[in-house]
Amino acid sequence: MLAALRQRRFALLWSGQSLSAVGNRMFPVILAVVVLDRHSGAMALGLVLAVQSVAMVAGTALAAAVVDRCSRRALMLGADLVRALGVAALAHGPDAAVLPLVVAIAMAEGLFQPAYAALVPRVLPAEHLQAGNSLTSLSQYAALITGPSLAGAVIAAAGTTPALWIDVATFAGSLATLLLIHETPPAQAAPAAPPTRAASGAPRRPWSAGQAAADVAEAAREVANRPWLAASMGASTLVMAFAVAPMILLAPIVADARLGGPRAYGAAFTALGAGAILGALIASRIRTRRPGLPAVAGLLAIAGALLSLAVLPLPGVLVLWGVAGAGITVFEVLWTTAVQRDVPDGVLGRVMALDWLGSETLTPLGYLLAGAAVTSYGTGPPLLAAACAVVLAAPLPLLVRGGAAFTNRPRAPSAPATGPLTGRVR
């Protein structure tokens, strides 16, 4: 992974993204306290969180329409600026401003993530993409641990206003690093493919609502033309909606019923984050012509985490949640690297946005179904059903052409290796 950090532009991009990730993880904790402190009550908090989810989906949909039509760096700059100003306004704004500010902040986050994933190949050589994606996952999951803890500590010591300003500083820091980055357009890397043309080579028409729909349809065709990509996107979307969402929903219920309450719940997510950090280190060292195999194995680890909630004591839960965290990260790193290498630059941002959009759209349904199932059957049957969903959905990429290799193209012969884990770092 150190080789990727020696690339100055990526080092700046990753540093800013790491700050932004901390801000993202701080914000939900601060937002909940702000809403409750203003005597809005649990119903108002539920409304705010629901609106936040819908706005993030809207931001991702916007990304699908525009991310490949303009500078990805500029989109990220705009998203960081909106989030910094929005959080700053939330610190001193009236109660009536909370909902529109949350909408703006969430839409900016939905726009930021696909733009980041599509920008990485423009600032990092192809041979370092896997290491760079491992670093991204590492920082995301480190933020999952540090962001809420930092927000809680600052709120406890000084209140929500200082916590909001620290959050502003994270987005401002990310914005500052982006200002120092030069984005290399595809025309400089490959003169035969000017950025004014679509992935198919056809001249790109001026933007309009109809053309935006055509652009998204083009991205969908790129996905459909790669059976491994369509199957892996479908598998990860199903797992997120019908396994990860129930796991998140049921964890505090099970923890309160038999594992020891909120402290056990917090320990489980700490184990998940710690495992994910370890998974990022492992993923950076995987060298194989069939990355789909370890990626699918990583997704399958989620089934163990679900079953642990049903039957194991807290130590067993922590171990299997740590393994699941590692597995999720291995999948994310190998899948993202494969997409960045296999999908043309001119459509990459839209493909990434479609993946985010699928997960974000179905995940609320997963929460609703899991909640209804718990009400009717208790925690055991929904956990078992979610584990079965993982076992059925995760292997889907291996059933189609290119699924094991995560590409439709034949791979060039490489130097002999002793196995998937060689200990080499790019």
PDB file of C-alpha atoms in Angstrom, residues 66-344:
ATOM      1  CA  VAL A  66     -23.535  14.005 -14.475  1.00  0.00           C
ATOM      2  CA  VAL A  67     -20.416  12.358 -13.062  1.00  0.00           C
ATOM      3  CA  ASP A  68     -18.957  11.442 -16.475  1.00  0.00           C
ATOM      4  CA  ARG A  69     -19.882  14.768 -18.081  1.00  0.00           C
ATOM      5  CA  CYS A  70     -17.682  17.056 -16.013  1.00  0.00           C
ATOM      6  CA  SER A  71     -14.582  17.074 -13.851  1.00  0.00           C
ATOM      7  CA  ARG A  72     -14.895  14.485 -11.092  1.00  0.00           C
ATOM      8  CA  ARG A  73     -12.607  16.602  -8.944  1.00  0.00           C
ATOM      9  CA  ALA A  74     -14.938  19.580  -9.410  1.00  0.00           C
ATOM     10  CA  LEU A  75     -17.942  17.503  -8.348  1.00  0.00           C
ATOM     11  CA  MET A  76     -16.126  16.432  -5.193  1.00  0.00           C
ATOM     12  CA  LEU A  77     -15.096  20.029  -4.482  1.00  0.00           C
ATOM     13  CA  GLY A  78     -18.721  21.098  -4.786  1.00  0.00           C
ATOM     14  CA  ALA A  79     -19.894  18.255  -2.557  1.00  0.00           C
ATOM     15  CA  ASP A  80     -17.363  19.110   0.158  1.00  0.00           C
ATOM     16  CA  LEU A  81     -18.257  22.796  -0.048  1.00  0.00           C
ATOM     17  CA  VAL A  82     -21.985  22.040   0.308  1.00  0.00           C
ATOM     18  CA  ARG A  83     -21.349  19.757   3.271  1.00  0.00           C
ATOM     19  CA  ALA A  84     -19.042  22.218   5.012  1.00  0.00           C
ATOM     20  CA  LEU A  85     -21.480  25.118   4.587  1.00  0.00           C
ATOM     21  CA  GLY A  86     -24.477  22.947   5.454  1.00  0.00           C
ATOM     22  CA  VAL A  87     -23.006  21.653   8.704  1.00  0.00           C
ATOM     23  CA  ALA A  88     -21.847  25.176   9.631  1.00  0.00           C
ATOM     24  CA  ALA A  89     -25.364  26.494   9.058  1.00  0.00           C
ATOM     25  CA  LEU A  90     -26.785  23.670  11.156  1.00  0.00           C
ATOM     26  CA  ALA A  91     -24.683  24.833  14.101  1.00  0.00           C
ATOM     27  CA  HIS A  92     -26.560  28.132  14.369  1.00  0.00           C
ATOM     28  CA  GLY A  93     -29.591  27.818  12.106  1.00  0.00           C
ATOM     29  CA  PRO A  94     -33.233  27.754  13.232  1.00  0.00           C
ATOM     30  CA  ASP A  95     -35.171  24.528  13.721  1.00  0.00           C
ATOM     31  CA  ALA A  96     -36.971  25.038  10.407  1.00  0.00           C
ATOM     32  CA  ALA A  97     -33.624  24.899   8.583  1.00  0.00           C
ATOM     33  CA  VAL A  98     -32.660  21.431   9.839  1.00  0.00           C
ATOM     34  CA  LEU A  99     -34.565  19.409   7.239  1.00  0.00           C
ATOM     35  CA  PRO A 100     -33.454  21.351   4.114  1.00  0.00           C
ATOM     36  CA  LEU A 101     -29.867  21.389   5.374  1.00  0.00           C
ATOM     37  CA  VAL A 102     -29.939  17.627   5.926  1.00  0.00           C
ATOM     38  CA  VAL A 103     -31.255  17.188   2.371  1.00  0.00           C
ATOM     39  CA  ALA A 104     -28.404  19.259   0.931  1.00  0.00           C
ATOM     40  CA  ILE A 105     -25.732  17.483   2.982  1.00  0.00           C
ATOM     41  CA  ALA A 106     -27.051  14.013   2.138  1.00  0.00           C
ATOM     42  CA  MET A 107     -27.343  14.780  -1.586  1.00  0.00           C
ATOM     43  CA  ALA A 108     -23.748  16.024  -1.564  1.00  0.00           C
ATOM     44  CA  GLU A 109     -22.606  12.780   0.051  1.00  0.00           C
ATOM     45  CA  GLY A 110     -24.478  10.750  -2.560  1.00  0.00           C
ATOM     46  CA  LEU A 111     -22.690  12.734  -5.281  1.00  0.00           C
ATOM     47  CA  PHE A 112     -19.241  12.523  -3.651  1.00  0.00           C
ATOM     48  CA  GLN A 113     -18.802   8.743  -3.374  1.00  0.00           C
ATOM     49  CA  PRO A 114     -19.208   7.710  -7.047  1.00  0.00           C
ATOM     50  CA  ALA A 115     -17.090  10.682  -8.143  1.00  0.00           C
ATOM     51  CA  TYR A 116     -14.291   9.586  -5.798  1.00  0.00           C
ATOM     52  CA  ALA A 117     -14.314   5.987  -7.047  1.00  0.00           C
ATOM     53  CA  ALA A 118     -14.206   7.207 -10.657  1.00  0.00           C
ATOM     54  CA  LEU A 119     -11.447   9.759  -9.963  1.00  0.00           C
ATOM     55  CA  VAL A 120      -8.986   7.270  -8.440  1.00  0.00           C
ATOM     56  CA  PRO A 121      -7.912   5.761 -11.816  1.00  0.00           C
ATOM     57  CA  ARG A 122      -7.177   9.282 -13.072  1.00  0.00           C
ATOM     58  CA  VAL A 123      -4.664  10.014 -10.308  1.00  0.00           C
ATOM     59  CA  LEU A 124      -3.192   6.545  -9.696  1.00  0.00           C
ATOM     60  CA  PRO A 125      -1.429   4.215 -12.163  1.00  0.00           C
ATOM     61  CA  ALA A 126      -3.255   0.968 -12.894  1.00  0.00           C
ATOM     62  CA  GLU A 127      -0.645  -1.178 -11.158  1.00  0.00           C
ATOM     63  CA  HIS A 128      -1.376   0.610  -7.868  1.00  0.00           C
ATOM     64  CA  LEU A 129      -5.197   0.575  -8.021  1.00  0.00           C
ATOM     65  CA  GLN A 130      -5.626  -2.420  -5.710  1.00  0.00           C
ATOM     66  CA  ALA A 131      -3.355  -0.879  -3.081  1.00  0.00           C
ATOM     67  CA  GLY A 132      -5.153   2.445  -3.423  1.00  0.00           C
ATOM     68  CA  ASN A 133      -8.572   0.856  -3.002  1.00  0.00           C
ATOM     69  CA  SER A 134      -7.298  -1.026   0.049  1.00  0.00           C
ATOM     70  CA  LEU A 135      -6.212   2.276   1.580  1.00  0.00           C
ATOM     71  CA  THR A 136      -9.637   3.748   0.834  1.00  0.00           C
ATOM     72  CA  SER A 137     -11.393   0.869   2.590  1.00  0.00           C
ATOM     73  CA  LEU A 138      -8.985   1.106   5.503  1.00  0.00           C
ATOM     74  CA  SER A 139      -9.726   4.788   6.032  1.00  0.00           C
ATOM     75  CA  GLN A 140     -13.486   4.269   5.632  1.00  0.00           C
ATOM     76  CA  TYR A 141     -13.617   1.642   8.349  1.00  0.00           C
ATOM     77  CA  ALA A 142     -11.182   3.481  10.595  1.00  0.00           C
ATOM     78  CA  ALA A 143     -13.612   6.401  10.338  1.00  0.00           C
ATOM     79  CA  LEU A 144     -16.447   4.038  11.271  1.00  0.00           C
ATOM     80  CA  ILE A 145     -14.663   3.527  14.605  1.00  0.00           C
ATOM     81  CA  THR A 146     -13.237   7.000  15.223  1.00  0.00           C
ATOM     82  CA  GLY A 147     -15.989   9.247  13.835  1.00  0.00           C
ATOM     83  CA  PRO A 148     -18.857   8.327  16.183  1.00  0.00           C
ATOM     84  CA  SER A 149     -16.467   8.095  19.140  1.00  0.00           C
ATOM     85  CA  LEU A 150     -15.050  11.546  18.433  1.00  0.00           C
ATOM     86  CA  ALA A 151     -18.510  13.018  18.010  1.00  0.00           C
ATOM     87  CA  GLY A 152     -19.730  11.464  21.253  1.00  0.00           C
ATOM     88  CA  ALA A 153     -16.683  12.609  23.227  1.00  0.00           C
ATOM     89  CA  VAL A 154     -16.897  16.207  21.978  1.00  0.00           C
ATOM     90  CA  ILE A 155     -20.649  16.392  22.582  1.00  0.00           C
ATOM     91  CA  ALA A 156     -20.224  15.054  26.100  1.00  0.00           C
ATOM     92  CA  ALA A 157     -17.446  17.532  26.871  1.00  0.00           C
ATOM     93  CA  ALA A 158     -18.572  20.677  25.052  1.00  0.00           C
ATOM     94  CA  GLY A 159     -21.945  20.179  23.363  1.00  0.00           C
ATOM     95  CA  THR A 160     -23.121  19.894  19.789  1.00  0.00           C
ATOM     96  CA  THR A 161     -21.886  23.243  18.438  1.00  0.00           C
ATOM     97  CA  PRO A 162     -18.133  22.481  18.833  1.00  0.00           C
ATOM     98  CA  ALA A 163     -18.770  18.995  17.435  1.00  0.00           C
ATOM     99  CA  LEU A 164     -20.436  20.501  14.358  1.00  0.00           C
ATOM    100  CA  TRP A 165     -17.494  22.838  13.791  1.00  0.00           C
ATOM    101  CA  ILE A 166     -15.051  19.939  14.000  1.00  0.00           C
ATOM    102  CA  ASP A 167     -17.216  18.227  11.401  1.00  0.00           C
ATOM    103  CA  VAL A 168     -16.973  21.359   9.236  1.00  0.00           C
ATOM    104  CA  ALA A 169     -13.188  21.219   9.561  1.00  0.00           C
ATOM    105  CA  THR A 170     -13.079  17.664   8.183  1.00  0.00           C
ATOM    106  CA  PHE A 171     -14.932  18.683   5.033  1.00  0.00           C
ATOM    107  CA  ALA A 172     -12.857  21.863   4.691  1.00  0.00           C
ATOM    108  CA  GLY A 173      -9.678  19.783   4.961  1.00  0.00           C
ATOM    109  CA  SER A 174     -10.908  17.452   2.233  1.00  0.00           C
ATOM    110  CA  LEU A 175     -11.744  20.451   0.050  1.00  0.00           C
ATOM    111  CA  ALA A 176      -8.258  21.885   0.566  1.00  0.00           C
ATOM    112  CA  THR A 177      -6.558  18.679  -0.580  1.00  0.00           C
ATOM    113  CA  LEU A 178      -8.719  18.536  -3.699  1.00  0.00           C
ATOM    114  CA  LEU A 179      -7.606  22.047  -4.650  1.00  0.00           C
ATOM    115  CA  LEU A 180      -4.023  20.739  -4.833  1.00  0.00           C
ATOM    116  CA  ILE A 181      -4.839  17.854  -7.191  1.00  0.00           C
ATOM    117  CA  HIS A 182      -4.581  17.935 -10.965  1.00  0.00           C
ATOM    118  CA  GLU A 183      -7.039  15.539 -12.597  1.00  0.00           C
ATOM    119  CA  THR A 184      -5.618  13.837 -15.686  1.00  0.00           C
ATOM    120  CA  PRO A 185      -8.414  13.549 -18.264  1.00  0.00           C
ATOM    121  CA  PRO A 186      -8.554  10.372 -20.356  1.00  0.00           C
ATOM    122  CA  ALA A 187      -7.384  12.263 -23.458  1.00  0.00           C
ATOM    123  CA  GLN A 188      -3.952  12.701 -21.867  1.00  0.00           C
ATOM    124  CA  ALA A 189      -3.693   9.077 -20.882  1.00  0.00           C
ATOM    125  CA  ALA A 190      -5.102   7.750 -24.186  1.00  0.00           C
ATOM    126  CA  PRO A 191      -5.202  10.253 -27.086  1.00  0.00           C
ATOM    127  CA  ALA A 192      -7.351   7.888 -29.161  1.00  0.00           C
ATOM    128  CA  ALA A 193     -10.268   8.272 -26.741  1.00  0.00           C
ATOM    129  CA  PRO A 194     -11.074  12.007 -26.348  1.00  0.00           C
ATOM    130  CA  PRO A 195     -13.186  12.917 -23.323  1.00  0.00           C
ATOM    131  CA  THR A 196     -15.848  14.494 -25.556  1.00  0.00           C
ATOM    132  CA  ARG A 197     -16.958  11.041 -26.682  1.00  0.00           C
ATOM    133  CA  ALA A 198     -19.017   8.496 -24.824  1.00  0.00           C
ATOM    134  CA  ALA A 199     -17.672   5.105 -23.805  1.00  0.00           C
ATOM    135  CA  SER A 200     -18.986   3.642 -27.058  1.00  0.00           C
ATOM    136  CA  GLY A 201     -17.054   6.200 -29.108  1.00  0.00           C
ATOM    137  CA  ALA A 202     -20.119   8.140 -30.237  1.00  0.00           C
ATOM    138  CA  PRO A 203     -19.977  11.950 -29.900  1.00  0.00           C
ATOM    139  CA  ARG A 204     -21.566  13.074 -26.655  1.00  0.00           C
ATOM    140  CA  ARG A 205     -24.556  15.378 -27.028  1.00  0.00           C
ATOM    141  CA  PRO A 206     -25.218  18.468 -24.902  1.00  0.00           C
ATOM    142  CA  TRP A 207     -26.728  17.687 -21.526  1.00  0.00           C
ATOM    143  CA  SER A 208     -30.502  17.592 -21.137  1.00  0.00           C
ATOM    144  CA  ALA A 209     -32.931  15.552 -19.076  1.00  0.00           C
ATOM    145  CA  GLY A 210     -33.466  13.202 -21.989  1.00  0.00           C
ATOM    146  CA  GLN A 211     -29.748  12.908 -22.622  1.00  0.00           C
ATOM    147  CA  ALA A 212     -29.153  12.223 -18.925  1.00  0.00           C
ATOM    148  CA  ALA A 213     -31.535   9.274 -19.177  1.00  0.00           C
ATOM    149  CA  ALA A 214     -29.672   8.103 -22.276  1.00  0.00           C
ATOM    150  CA  ASP A 215     -26.364   8.369 -20.415  1.00  0.00           C
ATOM    151  CA  VAL A 216     -27.684   6.236 -17.564  1.00  0.00           C
ATOM    152  CA  ALA A 217     -29.034   3.720 -20.090  1.00  0.00           C
ATOM    153  CA  GLU A 218     -25.587   3.586 -21.686  1.00  0.00           C
ATOM    154  CA  ALA A 219     -24.067   2.777 -18.306  1.00  0.00           C
ATOM    155  CA  ALA A 220     -26.672   0.053 -17.790  1.00  0.00           C
ATOM    156  CA  ARG A 221     -25.697  -1.446 -21.160  1.00  0.00           C
ATOM    157  CA  GLU A 222     -22.034  -1.440 -20.129  1.00  0.00           C
ATOM    158  CA  VAL A 223     -23.038  -3.400 -17.030  1.00  0.00           C
ATOM    159  CA  ALA A 224     -25.236  -5.802 -19.003  1.00  0.00           C
ATOM    160  CA  ASN A 225     -22.404  -6.436 -21.467  1.00  0.00           C
ATOM    161  CA  ARG A 226     -20.301  -7.708 -18.570  1.00  0.00           C
ATOM    162  CA  PRO A 227     -22.176 -10.619 -16.996  1.00  0.00           C
ATOM    163  CA  TRP A 228     -19.704 -10.779 -14.111  1.00  0.00           C
ATOM    164  CA  LEU A 229     -20.383  -7.129 -13.290  1.00  0.00           C
ATOM    165  CA  ALA A 230     -24.160  -7.436 -13.478  1.00  0.00           C
ATOM    166  CA  ALA A 231     -24.111 -10.556 -11.306  1.00  0.00           C
ATOM    167  CA  SER A 232     -21.724  -9.096  -8.723  1.00  0.00           C
ATOM    168  CA  MET A 233     -23.705  -5.861  -8.476  1.00  0.00           C
ATOM    169  CA  GLY A 234     -26.874  -7.869  -8.045  1.00  0.00           C
ATOM    170  CA  ALA A 235     -25.285 -10.093  -5.411  1.00  0.00           C
ATOM    171  CA  SER A 236     -23.885  -7.225  -3.359  1.00  0.00           C
ATOM    172  CA  THR A 237     -27.175  -5.306  -3.573  1.00  0.00           C
ATOM    173  CA  LEU A 238     -29.150  -8.327  -2.352  1.00  0.00           C
ATOM    174  CA  VAL A 239     -26.685  -8.997   0.455  1.00  0.00           C
ATOM    175  CA  MET A 240     -26.736  -5.357   1.564  1.00  0.00           C
ATOM    176  CA  ALA A 241     -30.539  -5.196   1.563  1.00  0.00           C
ATOM    177  CA  PHE A 242     -31.487  -8.586   2.932  1.00  0.00           C
ATOM    178  CA  ALA A 243     -28.490  -9.493   5.108  1.00  0.00           C
ATOM    179  CA  VAL A 244     -26.502  -6.444   6.204  1.00  0.00           C
ATOM    180  CA  ALA A 245     -29.588  -4.315   6.868  1.00  0.00           C
ATOM    181  CA  PRO A 246     -31.190  -7.006   9.093  1.00  0.00           C
ATOM    182  CA  MET A 247     -27.848  -7.501  10.838  1.00  0.00           C
ATOM    183  CA  ILE A 248     -27.615  -3.801  11.703  1.00  0.00           C
ATOM    184  CA  LEU A 249     -31.251  -3.678  12.794  1.00  0.00           C
ATOM    185  CA  LEU A 250     -31.157  -6.848  14.903  1.00  0.00           C
ATOM    186  CA  ALA A 251     -27.770  -6.318  16.548  1.00  0.00           C
ATOM    187  CA  PRO A 252     -28.974  -3.848  19.219  1.00  0.00           C
ATOM    188  CA  ILE A 253     -32.091  -5.962  19.874  1.00  0.00           C
ATOM    189  CA  VAL A 254     -30.071  -9.142  20.416  1.00  0.00           C
ATOM    190  CA  ALA A 255     -27.438  -7.271  22.418  1.00  0.00           C
ATOM    191  CA  ASP A 256     -30.095  -5.902  24.745  1.00  0.00           C
ATOM    192  CA  ALA A 257     -31.818  -9.282  25.096  1.00  0.00           C
ATOM    193  CA  ARG A 258     -28.887 -11.584  25.829  1.00  0.00           C
ATOM    194  CA  LEU A 259     -25.414 -10.157  25.151  1.00  0.00           C
ATOM    195  CA  GLY A 260     -25.121  -7.386  27.720  1.00  0.00           C
ATOM    196  CA  GLY A 261     -26.794  -4.311  26.287  1.00  0.00           C
ATOM    197  CA  PRO A 262     -25.358  -1.247  24.519  1.00  0.00           C
ATOM    198  CA  ARG A 263     -21.764  -1.994  25.474  1.00  0.00           C
ATOM    199  CA  ALA A 264     -21.945  -5.350  23.672  1.00  0.00           C
ATOM    200  CA  TYR A 265     -23.582  -3.655  20.684  1.00  0.00           C
ATOM    201  CA  GLY A 266     -20.771  -1.134  20.495  1.00  0.00           C
ATOM    202  CA  ALA A 267     -18.164  -3.881  20.866  1.00  0.00           C
ATOM    203  CA  ALA A 268     -19.655  -5.776  17.918  1.00  0.00           C
ATOM    204  CA  PHE A 269     -19.328  -2.781  15.610  1.00  0.00           C
ATOM    205  CA  THR A 270     -15.838  -2.096  16.889  1.00  0.00           C
ATOM    206  CA  ALA A 271     -14.949  -5.692  15.991  1.00  0.00           C
ATOM    207  CA  LEU A 272     -16.508  -5.213  12.555  1.00  0.00           C
ATOM    208  CA  GLY A 273     -14.426  -2.091  11.962  1.00  0.00           C
ATOM    209  CA  ALA A 274     -11.224  -3.678  13.272  1.00  0.00           C
ATOM    210  CA  GLY A 275     -11.784  -6.703  11.044  1.00  0.00           C
ATOM    211  CA  ALA A 276     -12.378  -4.419   8.079  1.00  0.00           C
ATOM    212  CA  ILE A 277      -9.058  -2.668   8.661  1.00  0.00           C
ATOM    213  CA  LEU A 278      -7.330  -6.061   8.747  1.00  0.00           C
ATOM    214  CA  GLY A 279      -9.242  -7.013   5.595  1.00  0.00           C
ATOM    215  CA  ALA A 280      -7.907  -3.928   3.814  1.00  0.00           C
ATOM    216  CA  LEU A 281      -4.359  -4.992   4.630  1.00  0.00           C
ATOM    217  CA  ILE A 282      -5.057  -8.519   3.397  1.00  0.00           C
ATOM    218  CA  ALA A 283      -6.773  -7.318   0.221  1.00  0.00           C
ATOM    219  CA  SER A 284      -3.784  -5.178  -0.738  1.00  0.00           C
ATOM    220  CA  ARG A 285      -1.655  -8.348  -0.873  1.00  0.00           C
ATOM    221  CA  ILE A 286      -3.971 -10.626  -2.842  1.00  0.00           C
ATOM    222  CA  ARG A 287      -2.500 -11.611  -6.204  1.00  0.00           C
ATOM    223  CA  THR A 288      -4.652 -13.986  -8.205  1.00  0.00           C
ATOM    224  CA  ARG A 289      -6.076 -14.329 -11.706  1.00  0.00           C
ATOM    225  CA  ARG A 290      -9.430 -15.184 -10.121  1.00  0.00           C
ATOM    226  CA  PRO A 291     -10.223 -12.363  -7.679  1.00  0.00           C
ATOM    227  CA  GLY A 292     -13.893 -13.340  -7.780  1.00  0.00           C
ATOM    228  CA  LEU A 293     -13.176 -16.379  -5.616  1.00  0.00           C
ATOM    229  CA  PRO A 294     -11.755 -14.572  -2.552  1.00  0.00           C
ATOM    230  CA  ALA A 295     -14.276 -11.765  -3.089  1.00  0.00           C
ATOM    231  CA  VAL A 296     -17.241 -14.155  -2.913  1.00  0.00           C
ATOM    232  CA  ALA A 297     -15.681 -15.915   0.076  1.00  0.00           C
ATOM    233  CA  GLY A 298     -15.537 -12.531   1.782  1.00  0.00           C
ATOM    234  CA  LEU A 299     -19.237 -11.913   1.224  1.00  0.00           C
ATOM    235  CA  LEU A 300     -20.091 -15.367   2.565  1.00  0.00           C
ATOM    236  CA  ALA A 301     -18.464 -14.441   5.889  1.00  0.00           C
ATOM    237  CA  ILE A 302     -21.486 -12.222   6.593  1.00  0.00           C
ATOM    238  CA  ALA A 303     -23.565 -15.380   7.086  1.00  0.00           C
ATOM    239  CA  GLY A 304     -21.384 -16.342  10.038  1.00  0.00           C
ATOM    240  CA  ALA A 305     -21.897 -12.948  11.656  1.00  0.00           C
ATOM    241  CA  LEU A 306     -25.669 -13.297  11.323  1.00  0.00           C
ATOM    242  CA  LEU A 307     -25.741 -16.803  12.792  1.00  0.00           C
ATOM    243  CA  SER A 308     -23.509 -15.706  15.669  1.00  0.00           C
ATOM    244  CA  LEU A 309     -26.213 -13.266  16.785  1.00  0.00           C
ATOM    245  CA  ALA A 310     -28.669 -16.148  16.929  1.00  0.00           C
ATOM    246  CA  VAL A 311     -26.670 -18.714  18.896  1.00  0.00           C
ATOM    247  CA  LEU A 312     -23.252 -17.593  20.181  1.00  0.00           C
ATOM    248  CA  PRO A 313     -22.139 -15.745  23.337  1.00  0.00           C
ATOM    249  CA  LEU A 314     -20.492 -12.346  23.016  1.00  0.00           C
ATOM    250  CA  PRO A 315     -16.890 -13.564  22.414  1.00  0.00           C
ATOM    251  CA  GLY A 316     -18.056 -15.683  19.478  1.00  0.00           C
ATOM    252  CA  VAL A 317     -20.070 -12.773  18.098  1.00  0.00           C
ATOM    253  CA  LEU A 318     -17.037 -10.499  18.229  1.00  0.00           C
ATOM    254  CA  VAL A 319     -14.828 -13.007  16.413  1.00  0.00           C
ATOM    255  CA  LEU A 320     -17.316 -13.652  13.602  1.00  0.00           C
ATOM    256  CA  TRP A 321     -18.151  -9.964  13.238  1.00  0.00           C
ATOM    257  CA  GLY A 322     -14.441  -9.280  12.882  1.00  0.00           C
ATOM    258  CA  VAL A 323     -14.197 -11.986  10.197  1.00  0.00           C
ATOM    259  CA  ALA A 324     -17.222 -10.493   8.428  1.00  0.00           C
ATOM    260  CA  GLY A 325     -15.638  -7.048   8.481  1.00  0.00           C
ATOM    261  CA  ALA A 326     -12.505  -8.458   6.869  1.00  0.00           C
ATOM    262  CA  GLY A 327     -14.553 -10.323   4.268  1.00  0.00           C
ATOM    263  CA  ILE A 328     -16.635  -7.311   3.298  1.00  0.00           C
ATOM    264  CA  THR A 329     -13.494  -5.251   2.755  1.00  0.00           C
ATOM    265  CA  VAL A 330     -11.814  -7.944   0.660  1.00  0.00           C
ATOM    266  CA  PHE A 331     -14.883  -7.999  -1.590  1.00  0.00           C
ATOM    267  CA  GLU A 332     -15.020  -4.196  -1.842  1.00  0.00           C
ATOM    268  CA  VAL A 333     -11.338  -3.806  -2.719  1.00  0.00           C
ATOM    269  CA  LEU A 334     -11.173  -6.596  -5.302  1.00  0.00           C
ATOM    270  CA  TRP A 335     -14.492  -5.638  -6.888  1.00  0.00           C
ATOM    271  CA  THR A 336     -13.719  -1.916  -7.097  1.00  0.00           C
ATOM    272  CA  THR A 337     -10.282  -2.571  -8.567  1.00  0.00           C
ATOM    273  CA  ALA A 338     -11.760  -4.920 -11.187  1.00  0.00           C
ATOM    274  CA  VAL A 339     -14.410  -2.371 -12.186  1.00  0.00           C
ATOM    275  CA  GLN A 340     -11.843   0.426 -12.483  1.00  0.00           C
ATOM    276  CA  ARG A 341      -9.742  -1.760 -14.780  1.00  0.00           C
ATOM    277  CA  ASP A 342     -12.534  -3.286 -16.885  1.00  0.00           C
ATOM    278  CA  VAL A 343     -14.975  -0.398 -17.420  1.00  0.00           C
ATOM    279  CA  PRO A 344     -14.056   2.476 -19.809  1.00  0.00           C
TER     280      PRO A 344
END
